Amino acid sequence: ISNIFMPSALNQIPDANFCFTSSTKDMIDVILSASVINYPLILEGPNGSGKSSTVLYLSKCVDANIVRISISSSTTVEDLFGKYEPNTSSKSLKFDFQPTDFLNAIRYDSNSTNADFSPLKKQWIIIEELHLASASVIDSLAPVFNKQTEQILLTDGQVVPKRDYFIVGLISQPLQNQSIVKSSMVYKVRDYTKPEYDQIYKYILSKNEFSDDVCSYFSDQMFILSKLSASSQAKIPITVREVYKI
């Protein structure tokens, strides 16, 4: 796909259901480079610029175990790491800590028999809409994004050791809290150029048997709308992802 190579357990990489533009290839180089050394990465770019699709596709290419989390303004620290819940199998009232898949993905457990969290299996964690996280959630994620930190303090006072993993945060707006930014590599994904718009829309429309003239006309109009949307800050649903849904 690009100029970066890394080993994979697969005999053949999966088919990709999206177009590899020059900006996508640049993003692929950054993601693979960071993943080799498990360096925390933040991808910042407009919605519909292929951040999620590219990371998910590459994780499949390297046969990684994937934990995908979508953040909202209502997400709590307990939602991320886990919480105490009543034990229904116990005769007396008892509360047990129920860890989330996210916590299982980042903590080291020598007693674990789950093959997905084996050291032999690459672990990729994808956090979408990270810019929507509350201040408390950002603070709790700071040690997760810090490669120099070897342990994580949970809300109940537990201190758990970290395992090797590759974590990617996806944002469409800059993070106000700099605690994560300072310990991560930040890559700004640029918006598509006009030639890339032509390439993408031709890829989508030609698969549905539209002529080249229709592809060209449609791309011209959508590119104009995208620039109007950006200049006026109006929320016009004209991203490539939304066009594909239509």
mmCIF file of N, CA and C in Angstrom, residues 51-143:
data_model
loop_
_atom_site.group_PDB
_atom_site.id
_atom_site.type_symbol
_atom_site.label_atom_id
_atom_site.label_comp_id
_atom_site.label_asym_id
_atom_site.label_seq_id
_atom_site.Cartn_x
_atom_site.Cartn_y
_atom_site.Cartn_z
ATOM 1 N N LYS A 51 -9.980 8.255 8.975
ATOM 2 C CA LYS A 51 -9.161 7.888 10.148
ATOM 3 C C LYS A 51 -9.551 6.514 10.682
ATOM 4 N N SER A 52 -10.824 6.338 11.001
ATOM 5 C CA SER A 52 -11.283 5.063 11.577
ATOM 6 C C SER A 52 -11.096 3.910 10.608
ATOM 7 N N SER A 53 -11.506 4.110 9.359
ATOM 8 C CA SER A 53 -11.426 3.040 8.362
ATOM 9 C C SER A 53 -9.989 2.571 8.162
ATOM 10 N N THR A 54 -9.064 3.523 8.126
ATOM 11 C CA THR A 54 -7.664 3.180 7.889
ATOM 12 C C THR A 54 -7.070 2.406 9.057
ATOM 13 N N VAL A 55 -7.320 2.864 10.280
ATOM 14 C CA VAL A 55 -6.775 2.173 11.460
ATOM 15 C C VAL A 55 -7.357 0.771 11.575
ATOM 16 N N LEU A 56 -8.660 0.642 11.380
ATOM 17 C CA LEU A 56 -9.301 -0.679 11.490
ATOM 18 C C LEU A 56 -8.775 -1.627 10.416
ATOM 19 N N TYR A 57 -8.603 -1.114 9.210
ATOM 20 C CA TYR A 57 -8.098 -1.972 8.132
ATOM 21 C C TYR A 57 -6.682 -2.452 8.429
ATOM 22 N N LEU A 58 -5.813 -1.559 8.887
ATOM 23 C CA LEU A 58 -4.432 -1.941 9.179
ATOM 24 C C LEU A 58 -4.360 -2.930 10.339
ATOM 25 N N SER A 59 -5.246 -2.774 11.322
ATOM 26 C CA SER A 59 -5.254 -3.720 12.441
ATOM 27 C C SER A 59 -5.596 -5.124 11.960
ATOM 28 N N LYS A 60 -6.456 -5.209 10.952
ATOM 29 C CA LYS A 60 -6.783 -6.520 10.381
ATOM 30 C C LYS A 60 -5.613 -7.063 9.567
ATOM 31 N N CYS A 61 -4.880 -6.162 8.918
ATOM 32 C CA CYS A 61 -3.741 -6.593 8.105
ATOM 33 C C CYS A 61 -2.652 -7.245 8.957
ATOM 34 N N VAL A 62 -2.467 -6.749 10.174
ATOM 35 C CA VAL A 62 -1.429 -7.316 11.047
ATOM 36 C C VAL A 62 -2.008 -8.358 11.998
ATOM 37 N N ASP A 63 -3.291 -8.713 11.785
ATOM 38 C CA ASP A 63 -3.961 -9.739 12.580
ATOM 39 C C ASP A 63 -3.928 -9.404 14.074
ATOM 40 N N ALA A 64 -4.233 -8.153 14.382
ATOM 41 C CA ALA A 64 -4.223 -7.709 15.776
ATOM 42 C C ALA A 64 -5.570 -7.946 16.432
ATOM 43 N N ASN A 65 -5.532 -8.094 17.742
ATOM 44 C CA ASN A 65 -6.771 -8.088 18.513
ATOM 45 C C ASN A 65 -7.198 -6.635 18.683
ATOM 46 N N ILE A 66 -8.459 -6.329 18.414
ATOM 47 C CA ILE A 66 -8.925 -4.950 18.360
ATOM 48 C C ILE A 66 -9.906 -4.677 19.494
ATOM 49 N N VAL A 67 -9.669 -3.610 20.222
ATOM 50 C CA VAL A 67 -10.634 -3.080 21.180
ATOM 51 C C VAL A 67 -10.977 -1.677 20.708
ATOM 52 N N ARG A 68 -12.242 -1.483 20.390
ATOM 53 C CA ARG A 68 -12.695 -0.210 19.811
ATOM 54 C C ARG A 68 -13.676 0.467 20.764
ATOM 55 N N ILE A 69 -13.392 1.716 21.103
ATOM 56 C CA ILE A 69 -14.212 2.457 22.055
ATOM 57 C C ILE A 69 -14.622 3.782 21.432
ATOM 58 N N SER A 70 -15.884 4.127 21.597
ATOM 59 C CA SER A 70 -16.383 5.424 21.134
ATOM 60 C C SER A 70 -16.719 6.268 22.355
ATOM 61 N N ILE A 71 -16.092 7.423 22.443
ATOM 62 C CA ILE A 71 -16.260 8.307 23.589
ATOM 63 C C ILE A 71 -17.372 9.314 23.315
ATOM 64 N N SER A 72 -18.121 9.646 24.364
ATOM 65 C CA SER A 72 -19.094 10.738 24.294
ATOM 66 C C SER A 72 -18.920 11.600 25.537
ATOM 67 N N SER A 73 -19.656 12.703 25.598
ATOM 68 C CA SER A 73 -19.540 13.598 26.746
ATOM 69 C C SER A 73 -20.053 12.948 28.025
ATOM 70 N N SER A 74 -20.859 11.889 27.884
ATOM 71 C CA SER A 74 -21.419 11.214 29.057
ATOM 72 C C SER A 74 -20.592 10.004 29.499
ATOM 73 N N THR A 75 -19.529 9.686 28.782
ATOM 74 C CA THR A 75 -18.674 8.555 29.154
ATOM 75 C C THR A 75 -17.982 8.826 30.483
ATOM 76 N N THR A 76 -18.027 7.847 31.375
ATOM 77 C CA THR A 76 -17.399 7.996 32.686
ATOM 78 C C THR A 76 -16.142 7.131 32.778
ATOM 79 N N VAL A 77 -15.373 7.356 33.823
ATOM 80 C CA VAL A 77 -14.170 6.558 34.057
ATOM 81 C C VAL A 77 -14.544 5.098 34.282
ATOM 82 N N GLU A 78 -15.676 4.872 34.977
ATOM 83 C CA GLU A 78 -16.147 3.502 35.215
ATOM 84 C C GLU A 78 -16.527 2.813 33.904
ATOM 85 N N ASP A 79 -17.086 3.576 32.963
ATOM 86 C CA ASP A 79 -17.426 3.003 31.659
ATOM 87 C C ASP A 79 -16.183 2.469 30.956
ATOM 88 N N LEU A 80 -15.063 3.131 31.164
ATOM 89 C CA LEU A 80 -13.826 2.732 30.504
ATOM 90 C C LEU A 80 -13.163 1.532 31.171
ATOM 91 N N PHE A 81 -13.026 1.602 32.502
ATOM 92 C CA PHE A 81 -12.206 0.624 33.207
ATOM 93 C C PHE A 81 -13.003 -0.484 33.897
ATOM 94 N N GLY A 82 -14.224 -0.197 34.306
ATOM 95 C CA GLY A 82 -15.014 -1.204 35.001
ATOM 96 C C GLY A 82 -15.583 -0.664 36.308
ATOM 97 N N LYS A 83 -16.432 -1.443 36.927
ATOM 98 C CA LYS A 83 -17.059 -1.010 38.176
ATOM 99 C C LYS A 83 -17.510 -2.225 38.977
ATOM 100 N N TYR A 84 -17.854 -1.985 40.232
ATOM 101 C CA TYR A 84 -18.335 -3.053 41.101
ATOM 102 C C TYR A 84 -19.827 -3.271 40.855
ATOM 103 N N GLU A 85 -20.189 -4.531 40.673
ATOM 104 C CA GLU A 85 -21.582 -4.893 40.428
ATOM 105 C C GLU A 85 -21.975 -6.058 41.334
ATOM 106 N N PRO A 86 -23.274 -6.164 41.679
ATOM 107 C CA PRO A 86 -23.722 -7.258 42.558
ATOM 108 C C PRO A 86 -23.439 -8.628 41.949
ATOM 109 N N ASN A 87 -22.999 -9.533 42.779
ATOM 110 C CA ASN A 87 -22.742 -10.914 42.372
ATOM 111 C C ASN A 87 -24.034 -11.713 42.562
ATOM 112 N N THR A 88 -24.696 -12.018 41.457
ATOM 113 C CA THR A 88 -26.002 -12.692 41.533
ATOM 114 C C THR A 88 -25.883 -14.153 41.954
ATOM 115 N N SER A 89 -24.696 -14.740 41.818
ATOM 116 C CA SER A 89 -24.516 -16.151 42.182
ATOM 117 C C SER A 89 -24.210 -16.336 43.660
ATOM 118 N N SER A 90 -23.956 -15.230 44.349
ATOM 119 C CA SER A 90 -23.630 -15.311 45.770
ATOM 120 C C SER A 90 -24.908 -15.284 46.611
ATOM 121 N N LYS A 91 -24.930 -16.084 47.693
ATOM 122 C CA LYS A 91 -26.094 -16.125 48.572
ATOM 123 C C LYS A 91 -26.212 -14.851 49.404
ATOM 124 N N SER A 92 -25.081 -14.278 49.758
ATOM 125 C CA SER A 92 -25.083 -13.029 50.501
ATOM 126 C C SER A 92 -24.818 -11.859 49.545
ATOM 127 N N LEU A 93 -25.113 -10.673 50.004
ATOM 128 C CA LEU A 93 -24.894 -9.491 49.177
ATOM 129 C C LEU A 93 -23.398 -9.270 48.990
ATOM 130 N N LYS A 94 -22.963 -9.386 47.759
ATOM 131 C CA LYS A 94 -21.540 -9.282 47.463
ATOM 132 C C LYS A 94 -21.352 -8.530 46.159
ATOM 133 N N PHE A 95 -20.343 -7.682 46.126
ATOM 134 C CA PHE A 95 -20.049 -6.907 44.926
ATOM 135 C C PHE A 95 -18.679 -7.311 44.391
ATOM 136 N N ASP A 96 -18.627 -7.611 43.112
ATOM 137 C CA ASP A 96 -17.373 -7.977 42.447
ATOM 138 C C ASP A 96 -17.027 -6.930 41.394
ATOM 139 N N PHE A 97 -15.736 -6.701 41.241
ATOM 140 C CA PHE A 97 -15.282 -5.752 40.222
ATOM 141 C C PHE A 97 -15.354 -6.408 38.850
ATOM 142 N N GLN A 98 -16.053 -5.761 37.916
ATOM 143 C CA GLN A 98 -16.210 -6.266 36.553
ATOM 144 C C GLN A 98 -15.383 -5.407 35.591
ATOM 145 N N PRO A 99 -14.227 -5.910 35.165
ATOM 146 C CA PRO A 99 -13.385 -5.114 34.257
ATOM 147 C C PRO A 99 -13.985 -5.072 32.855
ATOM 148 N N THR A 100 -13.677 -4.033 32.142
ATOM 149 C CA THR A 100 -14.122 -3.896 30.756
ATOM 150 C C THR A 100 -13.096 -4.525 29.814
ATOM 151 N N ASP A 101 -13.471 -4.676 28.563
ATOM 152 C CA ASP A 101 -12.524 -5.168 27.556
ATOM 153 C C ASP A 101 -11.335 -4.220 27.428
ATOM 154 N N PHE A 102 -11.595 -2.944 27.630
ATOM 155 C CA PHE A 102 -10.522 -1.951 27.549
ATOM 156 C C PHE A 102 -9.468 -2.201 28.628
ATOM 157 N N LEU A 103 -9.909 -2.405 29.864
ATOM 158 C CA LEU A 103 -8.970 -2.670 30.955
ATOM 159 C C LEU A 103 -8.230 -3.979 30.726
ATOM 160 N N ASN A 104 -8.938 -5.004 30.261
ATOM 161 C CA ASN A 104 -8.288 -6.286 29.985
ATOM 162 C C ASN A 104 -7.233 -6.153 28.890
ATOM 163 N N ALA A 105 -7.450 -5.196 27.992
ATOM 164 C CA ALA A 105 -6.522 -5.019 26.883
ATOM 165 C C ALA A 105 -5.239 -4.308 27.300
ATOM 166 N N ILE A 106 -5.304 -3.485 28.330
ATOM 167 C CA ILE A 106 -4.134 -2.685 28.697
ATOM 168 C C ILE A 106 -3.382 -3.221 29.911
ATOM 169 N N ARG A 107 -4.012 -4.084 30.711
ATOM 170 C CA ARG A 107 -3.331 -4.555 31.919
ATOM 171 C C ARG A 107 -2.662 -5.905 31.685
ATOM 172 N N TYR A 108 -1.572 -6.109 32.388
ATOM 173 C CA TYR A 108 -0.855 -7.371 32.291
ATOM 174 C C TYR A 108 -1.399 -8.336 33.331
ATOM 175 N N ASP A 109 -1.780 -9.518 32.881
ATOM 176 C CA ASP A 109 -2.296 -10.543 33.785
ATOM 177 C C ASP A 109 -1.587 -11.850 33.477
ATOM 178 N N SER A 110 -0.675 -12.251 34.355
ATOM 179 C CA SER A 110 0.114 -13.468 34.119
ATOM 180 C C SER A 110 -0.730 -14.725 34.196
ATOM 181 N N ASN A 111 -1.919 -14.614 34.815
ATOM 182 C CA ASN A 111 -2.782 -15.787 34.966
ATOM 183 C C ASN A 111 -3.818 -15.908 33.859
ATOM 184 N N SER A 112 -3.823 -14.954 32.943
ATOM 185 C CA SER A 112 -4.838 -14.960 31.896
ATOM 186 C C SER A 112 -4.591 -16.096 30.911
ATOM 187 N N THR A 113 -5.679 -16.768 30.511
ATOM 188 C CA THR A 113 -5.604 -17.836 29.505
ATOM 189 C C THR A 113 -6.291 -17.429 28.209
ATOM 190 N N ASN A 114 -6.662 -16.160 28.126
ATOM 191 C CA ASN A 114 -7.325 -15.652 26.933
ATOM 192 C C ASN A 114 -6.300 -15.428 25.837
ATOM 193 N N ALA A 115 -6.418 -16.134 24.733
ATOM 194 C CA ALA A 115 -5.439 -16.035 23.645
ATOM 195 C C ALA A 115 -5.420 -14.649 23.017
ATOM 196 N N ASP A 116 -6.569 -13.926 23.072
ATOM 197 C CA ASP A 116 -6.624 -12.596 22.483
ATOM 198 C C ASP A 116 -5.670 -11.635 23.172
ATOM 199 N N PHE A 117 -5.374 -11.879 24.453
ATOM 200 C CA PHE A 117 -4.508 -10.994 25.210
ATOM 201 C C PHE A 117 -3.143 -11.626 25.454
ATOM 202 N N SER A 118 -2.789 -12.588 24.621
ATOM 203 C CA SER A 118 -1.484 -13.220 24.708
ATOM 204 C C SER A 118 -0.406 -12.258 24.216
ATOM 205 N N PRO A 119 0.817 -12.322 24.788
ATOM 206 C CA PRO A 119 1.911 -11.482 24.295
ATOM 207 C C PRO A 119 2.235 -11.752 22.828
ATOM 208 N N LEU A 120 1.841 -12.922 22.331
ATOM 209 C CA LEU A 120 2.116 -13.265 20.937
ATOM 210 C C LEU A 120 1.125 -12.608 19.981
ATOM 211 N N LYS A 121 0.059 -12.036 20.520
ATOM 212 C CA LYS A 121 -0.985 -11.413 19.710
ATOM 213 C C LYS A 121 -0.881 -9.901 19.843
ATOM 214 N N LYS A 122 -0.735 -9.214 18.739
ATOM 215 C CA LYS A 122 -0.638 -7.762 18.766
ATOM 216 C C LYS A 122 -1.956 -7.164 19.252
ATOM 217 N N GLN A 123 -1.869 -6.183 20.137
ATOM 218 C CA GLN A 123 -3.057 -5.574 20.731
ATOM 219 C C GLN A 123 -3.189 -4.137 20.252
ATOM 220 N N TRP A 124 -4.286 -3.828 19.551
ATOM 221 C CA TRP A 124 -4.551 -2.473 19.095
ATOM 222 C C TRP A 124 -5.792 -1.943 19.797
ATOM 223 N N ILE A 125 -5.703 -0.732 20.344
ATOM 224 C CA ILE A 125 -6.826 -0.077 21.008
ATOM 225 C C ILE A 125 -7.150 1.202 20.241
ATOM 226 N N ILE A 126 -8.392 1.334 19.845
ATOM 227 C CA ILE A 126 -8.834 2.488 19.050
ATOM 228 C C ILE A 126 -9.884 3.254 19.850
ATOM 229 N N ILE A 127 -9.604 4.510 20.152
ATOM 230 C CA ILE A 127 -10.531 5.355 20.899
ATOM 231 C C ILE A 127 -11.020 6.460 19.979
ATOM 232 N N GLU A 128 -12.295 6.395 19.615
ATOM 233 C CA GLU A 128 -12.881 7.368 18.700
ATOM 234 C C GLU A 128 -13.535 8.516 19.458
ATOM 235 N N GLU A 129 -13.568 9.678 18.811
ATOM 236 C CA GLU A 129 -14.174 10.893 19.393
ATOM 237 C C GLU A 129 -13.547 11.239 20.746
ATOM 238 N N LEU A 130 -12.239 11.113 20.830
ATOM 239 C CA LEU A 130 -11.540 11.358 22.090
ATOM 240 C C LEU A 130 -11.719 12.803 22.560
ATOM 241 N N HIS A 131 -11.917 13.729 21.625
ATOM 242 C CA HIS A 131 -12.057 15.144 21.991
ATOM 243 C C HIS A 131 -13.347 15.422 22.783
ATOM 244 N N LEU A 132 -14.290 14.462 22.774
ATOM 245 C CA LEU A 132 -15.540 14.640 23.522
ATOM 246 C C LEU A 132 -15.411 14.212 24.981
ATOM 247 N N ALA A 133 -14.287 13.643 25.350
ATOM 248 C CA ALA A 133 -14.111 13.114 26.704
ATOM 249 C C ALA A 133 -14.097 14.235 27.736
ATOM 250 N N SER A 134 -14.641 13.930 28.911
ATOM 251 C CA SER A 134 -14.634 14.883 30.021
ATOM 252 C C SER A 134 -13.218 14.992 30.581
ATOM 253 N N ALA A 135 -13.006 15.986 31.430
ATOM 254 C CA ALA A 135 -11.683 16.201 32.020
ATOM 255 C C ALA A 135 -11.247 14.996 32.853
ATOM 256 N N SER A 136 -12.191 14.402 33.587
ATOM 257 C CA SER A 136 -11.852 13.243 34.430
ATOM 258 C C SER A 136 -11.462 12.034 33.584
ATOM 259 N N VAL A 137 -12.142 11.843 32.466
ATOM 260 C CA VAL A 137 -11.814 10.723 31.576
ATOM 261 C C VAL A 137 -10.441 10.940 30.939
ATOM 262 N N ILE A 138 -10.169 12.174 30.515
ATOM 263 C CA ILE A 138 -8.857 12.484 29.936
ATOM 264 C C ILE A 138 -7.754 12.223 30.958
ATOM 265 N N ASP A 139 -7.973 12.646 32.197
ATOM 266 C CA ASP A 139 -6.971 12.430 33.246
ATOM 267 C C ASP A 139 -6.731 10.936 33.485
ATOM 268 N N SER A 140 -7.807 10.147 33.435
ATOM 269 C CA SER A 140 -7.660 8.701 33.652
ATOM 270 C C SER A 140 -6.942 8.027 32.488
ATOM 271 N N LEU A 141 -7.047 8.621 31.298
ATOM 272 C CA LEU A 141 -6.400 8.046 30.116
ATOM 273 C C LEU A 141 -4.948 8.488 29.958
ATOM 274 N N ALA A 142 -4.544 9.518 30.700
ATOM 275 C CA ALA A 142 -3.185 10.049 30.565
ATOM 276 C C ALA A 142 -2.116 8.971 30.760
ATOM 277 N N PRO A 143 -2.170 8.152 31.818
ATOM 278 C CA PRO A 143 -1.148 7.101 31.956
ATOM 279 C C PRO A 143 -1.263 5.999 30.907
#
